[in-house]
């Protein structure tokens, strides 16, 4: 077994320059396994990755969250498993076998679910976009449903959690909603990606989909186990 050495969650910044947000694994390293595109990370329901709060994840106007998931279980008791969550601010989760989403301070308020389900043990590309007027759910590159919503997402200083909701200690709440299964190709963008862009991510992966023409993205690319 090789040692886990987190590199960075790549950031695609204005002008095509690259920066990075460190992805750390405070609860123990996830296992590197075969992914949808190259290697992915297996989360056992107790570990997660944390990206410390910064301007690059402080996104409030437009937002896209996307990832490939292969869940080992599906929580069907009304609770959720987090895929990408900046606690309080924005969520993309697996809940009741569907994609679950919440944006803080967006009107009308509420937690919304996709219409269609995802399956245990099956690779599924999931995405949620928000353009300030509506949120759109996608499953495997196809639009699933739309929900009218307006306003800016209210921001906090919480970290971004991958495979868990990461809580700041001052709130007095423990981390929760751990994901169990494999996650690959995570990307968070400060734009509402078009249906064609979501389709391209589904068909080709992020290597083909990343656009260096001024769109900021946090991408999964470099978080792997070094062997």
PDB file of C-alpha atoms in Angstrom:
ATOM      1  CA  UNK A   1       0.000   0.000   0.000  1.00  0.00           C
ATOM      2  CA  UNK A   2       1.309   3.425  -0.884  1.00  0.00           C
ATOM      3  CA  UNK A   3       1.164   6.410   1.403  1.00  0.00           C
ATOM      4  CA  UNK A   4      -1.611   8.925   0.857  1.00  0.00           C
ATOM      5  CA  UNK A   5      -0.251  12.275  -0.207  1.00  0.00           C
ATOM      6  CA  UNK A   6      -2.951  14.816  -0.997  1.00  0.00           C
ATOM      7  CA  UNK A   7      -1.772  17.278  -3.609  1.00  0.00           C
ATOM      8  CA  UNK A   8      -4.399  19.851  -4.413  1.00  0.00           C
ATOM      9  CA  UNK A   9      -7.878  20.412  -5.664  1.00  0.00           C
ATOM     10  CA  UNK A  10      -7.012  22.197  -8.889  1.00  0.00           C
ATOM     11  CA  UNK A  11      -8.345  25.671  -9.401  1.00  0.00           C
ATOM     12  CA  UNK A  12      -8.881  26.985 -12.901  1.00  0.00           C
ATOM     13  CA  UNK A  13      -8.554  30.757 -12.446  1.00  0.00           C
ATOM     14  CA  UNK A  14      -8.976  33.863 -14.553  1.00  0.00           C
ATOM     15  CA  UNK A  15      -6.532  33.993 -17.439  1.00  0.00           C
ATOM     16  CA  UNK A  16      -5.812  30.277 -17.357  1.00  0.00           C
ATOM     17  CA  UNK A  17      -3.391  30.384 -14.417  1.00  0.00           C
ATOM     18  CA  UNK A  18      -3.495  27.507 -11.962  1.00  0.00           C
ATOM     19  CA  UNK A  19      -3.759  27.779  -8.218  1.00  0.00           C
ATOM     20  CA  UNK A  20      -4.669  25.206  -5.625  1.00  0.00           C
ATOM     21  CA  UNK A  21      -6.773  24.471  -2.607  1.00  0.00           C
ATOM     22  CA  UNK A  22      -5.283  21.767  -0.374  1.00  0.00           C
ATOM     23  CA  UNK A  23      -7.455  18.719   0.111  1.00  0.00           C
ATOM     24  CA  UNK A  24      -6.697  17.186   3.512  1.00  0.00           C
ATOM     25  CA  UNK A  25      -7.985  13.992   5.115  1.00  0.00           C
ATOM     26  CA  UNK A  26      -8.264  14.689   8.868  1.00  0.00           C
ATOM     27  CA  UNK A  27     -10.081  11.436   9.628  1.00  0.00           C
ATOM     28  CA  UNK A  28      -7.685   9.111   7.827  1.00  0.00           C
ATOM     29  CA  UNK A  29      -6.968   8.664   4.140  1.00  0.00           C
ATOM     30  CA  UNK A  30      -9.579   7.328   1.753  1.00  0.00           C
ATOM     31  CA  UNK A  31      -8.461   4.365  -0.320  1.00  0.00           C
ATOM     32  CA  UNK A  32      -7.377   4.880  -3.927  1.00  0.00           C
ATOM     33  CA  UNK A  33      -9.345   2.552  -6.217  1.00  0.00           C
ATOM     34  CA  UNK A  34     -10.224   2.164  -9.878  1.00  0.00           C
ATOM     35  CA  UNK A  35     -12.448   5.053 -10.883  1.00  0.00           C
ATOM     36  CA  UNK A  36     -14.636   6.106 -13.739  1.00  0.00           C
ATOM     37  CA  UNK A  37     -11.644   7.941 -15.220  1.00  0.00           C
ATOM     38  CA  UNK A  38      -8.347   6.606 -13.886  1.00  0.00           C
ATOM     39  CA  UNK A  39      -8.228   6.471 -10.092  1.00  0.00           C
ATOM     40  CA  UNK A  40     -10.970   7.465  -7.686  1.00  0.00           C
ATOM     41  CA  UNK A  41     -11.361   7.528  -3.904  1.00  0.00           C
ATOM     42  CA  UNK A  42     -13.283   5.039  -1.775  1.00  0.00           C
ATOM     43  CA  UNK A  43     -14.855   6.455   1.391  1.00  0.00           C
ATOM     44  CA  UNK A  44     -15.768   3.961   4.106  1.00  0.00           C
ATOM     45  CA  UNK A  45     -18.488   5.956   5.857  1.00  0.00           C
ATOM     46  CA  UNK A  46     -16.118   7.398   8.472  1.00  0.00           C
ATOM     47  CA  UNK A  47     -13.515   9.344   6.468  1.00  0.00           C
ATOM     48  CA  UNK A  48     -13.701  12.389   4.223  1.00  0.00           C
ATOM     49  CA  UNK A  49     -11.716  15.163   2.555  1.00  0.00           C
ATOM     50  CA  UNK A  50     -11.728  18.766   3.733  1.00  0.00           C
ATOM     51  CA  UNK A  51     -10.968  21.843   1.626  1.00  0.00           C
ATOM     52  CA  UNK A  52     -10.414  24.778   3.980  1.00  0.00           C
ATOM     53  CA  UNK A  53     -12.532  27.861   3.327  1.00  0.00           C
ATOM     54  CA  UNK A  54     -11.126  30.391   0.853  1.00  0.00           C
ATOM     55  CA  UNK A  55     -12.308  32.818  -1.805  1.00  0.00           C
ATOM     56  CA  UNK A  56     -12.263  30.083  -4.429  1.00  0.00           C
ATOM     57  CA  UNK A  57     -15.066  28.174  -2.722  1.00  0.00           C
ATOM     58  CA  UNK A  58     -16.937  31.285  -1.562  1.00  0.00           C
ATOM     59  CA  UNK A  59     -19.386  31.150  -4.460  1.00  0.00           C
ATOM     60  CA  UNK A  60     -22.696  33.011  -4.141  1.00  0.00           C
ATOM     61  CA  UNK A  61     -24.070  34.134  -7.526  1.00  0.00           C
ATOM     62  CA  UNK A  62     -23.856  31.138  -9.860  1.00  0.00           C
ATOM     63  CA  UNK A  63     -22.708  27.634  -9.026  1.00  0.00           C
ATOM     64  CA  UNK A  64     -22.269  24.163 -10.489  1.00  0.00           C
ATOM     65  CA  UNK A  65     -21.522  21.040  -8.474  1.00  0.00           C
ATOM     66  CA  UNK A  66     -20.832  17.762 -10.253  1.00  0.00           C
ATOM     67  CA  UNK A  67     -19.287  14.366  -9.559  1.00  0.00           C
ATOM     68  CA  UNK A  68     -19.283  10.710 -10.481  1.00  0.00           C
ATOM     69  CA  UNK A  69     -20.608   8.562  -7.636  1.00  0.00           C
ATOM     70  CA  UNK A  70     -20.813   4.817  -7.040  1.00  0.00           C
ATOM     71  CA  UNK A  71     -22.532   4.481  -3.667  1.00  0.00           C
ATOM     72  CA  UNK A  72     -22.196   1.304  -1.649  1.00  0.00           C
ATOM     73  CA  UNK A  73     -25.435   2.002   0.199  1.00  0.00           C
ATOM     74  CA  UNK A  74     -28.353   4.398  -0.196  1.00  0.00           C
ATOM     75  CA  UNK A  75     -29.755   6.121   2.866  1.00  0.00           C
ATOM     76  CA  UNK A  76     -33.533   5.866   2.651  1.00  0.00           C
ATOM     77  CA  UNK A  77     -34.593   6.945   6.144  1.00  0.00           C
ATOM     78  CA  UNK A  78     -34.835  10.658   5.400  1.00  0.00           C
ATOM     79  CA  UNK A  79     -31.171  11.339   6.125  1.00  0.00           C
ATOM     80  CA  UNK A  80     -28.473  11.943   3.516  1.00  0.00           C
ATOM     81  CA  UNK A  81     -24.917  11.127   2.472  1.00  0.00           C
ATOM     82  CA  UNK A  82     -22.896  14.168   1.443  1.00  0.00           C
ATOM     83  CA  UNK A  83     -20.979  14.240  -1.823  1.00  0.00           C
ATOM     84  CA  UNK A  84     -19.927  17.920  -1.771  1.00  0.00           C
ATOM     85  CA  UNK A  85     -21.067  20.202   1.042  1.00  0.00           C
ATOM     86  CA  UNK A  86     -19.984  23.651   2.185  1.00  0.00           C
ATOM     87  CA  UNK A  87     -21.998  23.459   5.367  1.00  0.00           C
ATOM     88  CA  UNK A  88     -24.951  25.829   5.578  1.00  0.00           C
ATOM     89  CA  UNK A  89     -24.032  27.376   2.191  1.00  0.00           C
ATOM     90  CA  UNK A  90     -24.508  24.706  -0.497  1.00  0.00           C
ATOM     91  CA  UNK A  91     -25.076  20.963  -0.615  1.00  0.00           C
ATOM     92  CA  UNK A  92     -25.052  18.123  -3.134  1.00  0.00           C
ATOM     93  CA  UNK A  93     -25.998  14.894  -1.420  1.00  0.00           C
ATOM     94  CA  UNK A  94     -27.488  11.464  -1.968  1.00  0.00           C
ATOM     95  CA  UNK A  95     -30.785  11.339  -0.106  1.00  0.00           C
ATOM     96  CA  UNK A  96     -33.579   8.770  -0.340  1.00  0.00           C
ATOM     97  CA  UNK A  97     -31.846   7.377  -3.422  1.00  0.00           C
ATOM     98  CA  UNK A  98     -31.981  10.745  -5.199  1.00  0.00           C
ATOM     99  CA  UNK A  99     -29.773  13.829  -5.592  1.00  0.00           C
ATOM    100  CA  UNK A 100     -30.427  16.197  -2.697  1.00  0.00           C
ATOM    101  CA  UNK A 101     -29.667  19.926  -2.847  1.00  0.00           C
ATOM    102  CA  UNK A 102     -29.921  22.996  -0.633  1.00  0.00           C
ATOM    103  CA  UNK A 103     -28.692  26.587  -1.120  1.00  0.00           C
ATOM    104  CA  UNK A 104     -28.654  28.848   1.942  1.00  0.00           C
ATOM    105  CA  UNK A 105     -30.731  32.051   1.703  1.00  0.00           C
ATOM    106  CA  UNK A 106     -32.081  31.264  -1.782  1.00  0.00           C
ATOM    107  CA  UNK A 107     -35.831  31.870  -2.229  1.00  0.00           C
ATOM    108  CA  UNK A 108     -38.097  30.111  -1.863  1.00  0.00           C
ATOM    109  CA  UNK A 109     -36.156  28.228   0.822  1.00  0.00           C
ATOM    110  CA  UNK A 110     -36.131  24.478   0.891  1.00  0.00           C
ATOM    111  CA  UNK A 111     -34.281  21.237   0.291  1.00  0.00           C
ATOM    112  CA  UNK A 112     -35.018  19.720  -3.109  1.00  0.00           C
ATOM    113  CA  UNK A 113     -34.608  16.252  -4.595  1.00  0.00           C
ATOM    114  CA  UNK A 114     -34.147  15.040  -8.144  1.00  0.00           C
ATOM    115  CA  UNK A 115     -37.076  13.204  -9.703  1.00  0.00           C
ATOM    116  CA  UNK A 116     -35.086  10.134 -10.673  1.00  0.00           C
ATOM    117  CA  UNK A 117     -33.052   7.761  -8.544  1.00  0.00           C
ATOM    118  CA  UNK A 118     -29.466   6.611  -8.596  1.00  0.00           C
ATOM    119  CA  UNK A 119     -28.506   2.988  -7.912  1.00  0.00           C
ATOM    120  CA  UNK A 120     -26.227   1.173  -5.505  1.00  0.00           C
ATOM    121  CA  UNK A 121     -23.021  -0.084  -7.106  1.00  0.00           C
ATOM    122  CA  UNK A 122     -23.570   1.748 -10.398  1.00  0.00           C
ATOM    123  CA  UNK A 123     -21.467   4.668 -11.639  1.00  0.00           C
ATOM    124  CA  UNK A 124     -23.708   7.732 -12.004  1.00  0.00           C
ATOM    125  CA  UNK A 125     -22.785  11.272 -13.015  1.00  0.00           C
ATOM    126  CA  UNK A 126     -24.710  13.805 -10.921  1.00  0.00           C
ATOM    127  CA  UNK A 127     -24.792  17.592 -11.195  1.00  0.00           C
ATOM    128  CA  UNK A 128     -26.688  20.606  -9.864  1.00  0.00           C
ATOM    129  CA  UNK A 129     -26.479  24.083 -11.417  1.00  0.00           C
ATOM    130  CA  UNK A 130     -27.761  27.441 -10.152  1.00  0.00           C
ATOM    131  CA  UNK A 131     -27.886  30.632 -12.247  1.00  0.00           C
ATOM    132  CA  UNK A 132     -29.698  32.957  -9.833  1.00  0.00           C
ATOM    133  CA  UNK A 133     -33.080  32.103 -11.352  1.00  0.00           C
ATOM    134  CA  UNK A 134     -33.405  28.345 -11.035  1.00  0.00           C
ATOM    135  CA  UNK A 135     -31.567  25.203 -10.007  1.00  0.00           C
ATOM    136  CA  UNK A 136     -31.278  22.338 -12.475  1.00  0.00           C
ATOM    137  CA  UNK A 137     -30.586  18.692 -11.625  1.00  0.00           C
ATOM    138  CA  UNK A 138     -28.744  16.411 -14.069  1.00  0.00           C
ATOM    139  CA  UNK A 139     -28.249  12.643 -14.031  1.00  0.00           C
ATOM    140  CA  UNK A 140     -25.854  11.011 -16.500  1.00  0.00           C
ATOM    141  CA  UNK A 141     -25.618  14.126 -18.635  1.00  0.00           C
ATOM    142  CA  UNK A 142     -29.371  14.581 -19.041  1.00  0.00           C
ATOM    143  CA  UNK A 143     -31.612  17.123 -17.363  1.00  0.00           C
ATOM    144  CA  UNK A 144     -33.631  15.551 -14.577  1.00  0.00           C
ATOM    145  CA  UNK A 145     -35.678  18.469 -13.228  1.00  0.00           C
ATOM    146  CA  UNK A 146     -35.804  22.219 -12.559  1.00  0.00           C
ATOM    147  CA  UNK A 147     -36.779  24.269  -9.512  1.00  0.00           C
ATOM    148  CA  UNK A 148     -37.383  28.033  -9.555  1.00  0.00           C
ATOM    149  CA  UNK A 149     -35.106  29.867  -7.110  1.00  0.00           C
ATOM    150  CA  UNK A 150     -33.652  33.369  -6.799  1.00  0.00           C
ATOM    151  CA  UNK A 151     -31.127  35.274  -4.717  1.00  0.00           C
ATOM    152  CA  UNK A 152     -27.499  34.986  -3.709  1.00  0.00           C
ATOM    153  CA  UNK A 153     -26.221  32.024  -1.749  1.00  0.00           C
ATOM    154  CA  UNK A 154     -25.267  33.280   1.712  1.00  0.00           C
ATOM    155  CA  UNK A 155     -21.691  32.425   2.619  1.00  0.00           C
ATOM    156  CA  UNK A 156     -20.043  31.315   5.854  1.00  0.00           C
ATOM    157  CA  UNK A 157     -16.476  30.405   6.785  1.00  0.00           C
ATOM    158  CA  UNK A 158     -17.140  26.649   6.747  1.00  0.00           C
ATOM    159  CA  UNK A 159     -14.821  24.270   4.931  1.00  0.00           C
ATOM    160  CA  UNK A 160     -15.890  22.328   1.874  1.00  0.00           C
ATOM    161  CA  UNK A 161     -16.385  18.673   2.736  1.00  0.00           C
ATOM    162  CA  UNK A 162     -16.169  15.828   0.245  1.00  0.00           C
ATOM    163  CA  UNK A 163     -17.972  12.711   1.537  1.00  0.00           C
ATOM    164  CA  UNK A 164     -19.146  14.441   4.742  1.00  0.00           C
ATOM    165  CA  UNK A 165     -20.592  17.639   6.163  1.00  0.00           C
ATOM    166  CA  UNK A 166     -17.619  19.307   7.861  1.00  0.00           C
ATOM    167  CA  UNK A 167     -18.693  21.469  10.803  1.00  0.00           C
ATOM    168  CA  UNK A 168     -16.682  24.274  12.374  1.00  0.00           C
ATOM    169  CA  UNK A 169     -16.084  23.638  16.120  1.00  0.00           C
ATOM    170  CA  UNK A 170     -17.595  26.951  17.227  1.00  0.00           C
ATOM    171  CA  UNK A 171     -21.012  25.708  16.138  1.00  0.00           C
ATOM    172  CA  UNK A 172     -20.791  22.860  18.593  1.00  0.00           C
ATOM    173  CA  UNK A 173     -21.884  20.258  16.065  1.00  0.00           C
ATOM    174  CA  UNK A 174     -20.018  17.182  14.928  1.00  0.00           C
ATOM    175  CA  UNK A 175     -19.289  16.218  11.345  1.00  0.00           C
ATOM    176  CA  UNK A 176     -22.090  14.145   9.898  1.00  0.00           C
ATOM    177  CA  UNK A 177     -23.783  12.617   6.832  1.00  0.00           C
ATOM    178  CA  UNK A 178     -20.789  10.544   5.801  1.00  0.00           C
ATOM    179  CA  UNK A 179     -20.811   9.017   2.328  1.00  0.00           C
ATOM    180  CA  UNK A 180     -19.995   5.338   1.796  1.00  0.00           C
ATOM    181  CA  UNK A 181     -18.769   4.341  -1.644  1.00  0.00           C
ATOM    182  CA  UNK A 182     -16.582   5.690  -4.443  1.00  0.00           C
ATOM    183  CA  UNK A 183     -16.401   9.297  -5.663  1.00  0.00           C
ATOM    184  CA  UNK A 184     -14.600  10.501  -8.782  1.00  0.00           C
ATOM    185  CA  UNK A 185     -14.326  13.620 -10.968  1.00  0.00           C
ATOM    186  CA  UNK A 186     -15.556  16.235  -8.489  1.00  0.00           C
ATOM    187  CA  UNK A 187     -15.855  19.773  -9.803  1.00  0.00           C
ATOM    188  CA  UNK A 188     -17.309  22.954  -8.322  1.00  0.00           C
ATOM    189  CA  UNK A 189     -17.553  26.000 -10.601  1.00  0.00           C
ATOM    190  CA  UNK A 190     -18.569  29.628 -10.148  1.00  0.00           C
ATOM    191  CA  UNK A 191     -20.783  29.497 -13.233  1.00  0.00           C
ATOM    192  CA  UNK A 192     -24.006  27.709 -14.078  1.00  0.00           C
ATOM    193  CA  UNK A 193     -22.680  25.253 -16.634  1.00  0.00           C
ATOM    194  CA  UNK A 194     -24.742  24.700 -19.752  1.00  0.00           C
ATOM    195  CA  UNK A 195     -26.460  21.421 -20.652  1.00  0.00           C
ATOM    196  CA  UNK A 196     -23.784  20.868 -23.304  1.00  0.00           C
ATOM    197  CA  UNK A 197     -20.996  21.343 -20.740  1.00  0.00           C
ATOM    198  CA  UNK A 198     -22.636  18.905 -18.334  1.00  0.00           C
ATOM    199  CA  UNK A 199     -23.026  16.423 -21.177  1.00  0.00           C
ATOM    200  CA  UNK A 200     -19.352  16.830 -22.070  1.00  0.00           C
ATOM    201  CA  UNK A 201     -18.306  16.145 -18.478  1.00  0.00           C
ATOM    202  CA  UNK A 202     -20.434  12.999 -18.502  1.00  0.00           C
ATOM    203  CA  UNK A 203     -19.083  11.746 -21.817  1.00  0.00           C
ATOM    204  CA  UNK A 204     -15.416  12.740 -21.622  1.00  0.00           C
ATOM    205  CA  UNK A 205     -14.491  13.469 -18.016  1.00  0.00           C
ATOM    206  CA  UNK A 206     -12.990  16.665 -16.672  1.00  0.00           C
ATOM    207  CA  UNK A 207      -9.751  16.527 -18.665  1.00  0.00           C
ATOM    208  CA  UNK A 208     -11.757  17.238 -21.792  1.00  0.00           C
ATOM    209  CA  UNK A 209     -14.332  19.458 -20.104  1.00  0.00           C
ATOM    210  CA  UNK A 210     -12.172  22.019 -18.282  1.00  0.00           C
ATOM    211  CA  UNK A 211     -12.285  25.411 -19.961  1.00  0.00           C
ATOM    212  CA  UNK A 212      -9.327  27.740 -19.305  1.00  0.00           C
ATOM    213  CA  UNK A 213     -11.026  30.867 -20.646  1.00  0.00           C
ATOM    214  CA  UNK A 214     -11.761  32.585 -17.350  1.00  0.00           C
ATOM    215  CA  UNK A 215     -14.080  30.129 -15.616  1.00  0.00           C
ATOM    216  CA  UNK A 216     -13.021  29.295 -12.092  1.00  0.00           C
ATOM    217  CA  UNK A 217     -13.343  25.636 -11.170  1.00  0.00           C
ATOM    218  CA  UNK A 218     -12.273  23.430  -8.357  1.00  0.00           C
ATOM    219  CA  UNK A 219     -11.542  20.057  -9.883  1.00  0.00           C
ATOM    220  CA  UNK A 220     -10.792  16.622  -8.593  1.00  0.00           C
ATOM    221  CA  UNK A 221      -7.822  15.885 -10.798  1.00  0.00           C
ATOM    222  CA  UNK A 222      -4.861  15.703  -8.408  1.00  0.00           C
ATOM    223  CA  UNK A 223      -6.245  14.069  -5.267  1.00  0.00           C
ATOM    224  CA  UNK A 224      -4.937  10.508  -5.537  1.00  0.00           C
ATOM    225  CA  UNK A 225      -2.964   7.988  -3.629  1.00  0.00           C
ATOM    226  CA  UNK A 226       0.681   8.023  -4.700  1.00  0.00           C
ATOM    227  CA  UNK A 227       1.970   4.524  -5.208  1.00  0.00           C
TER     228      UNK A 227
END
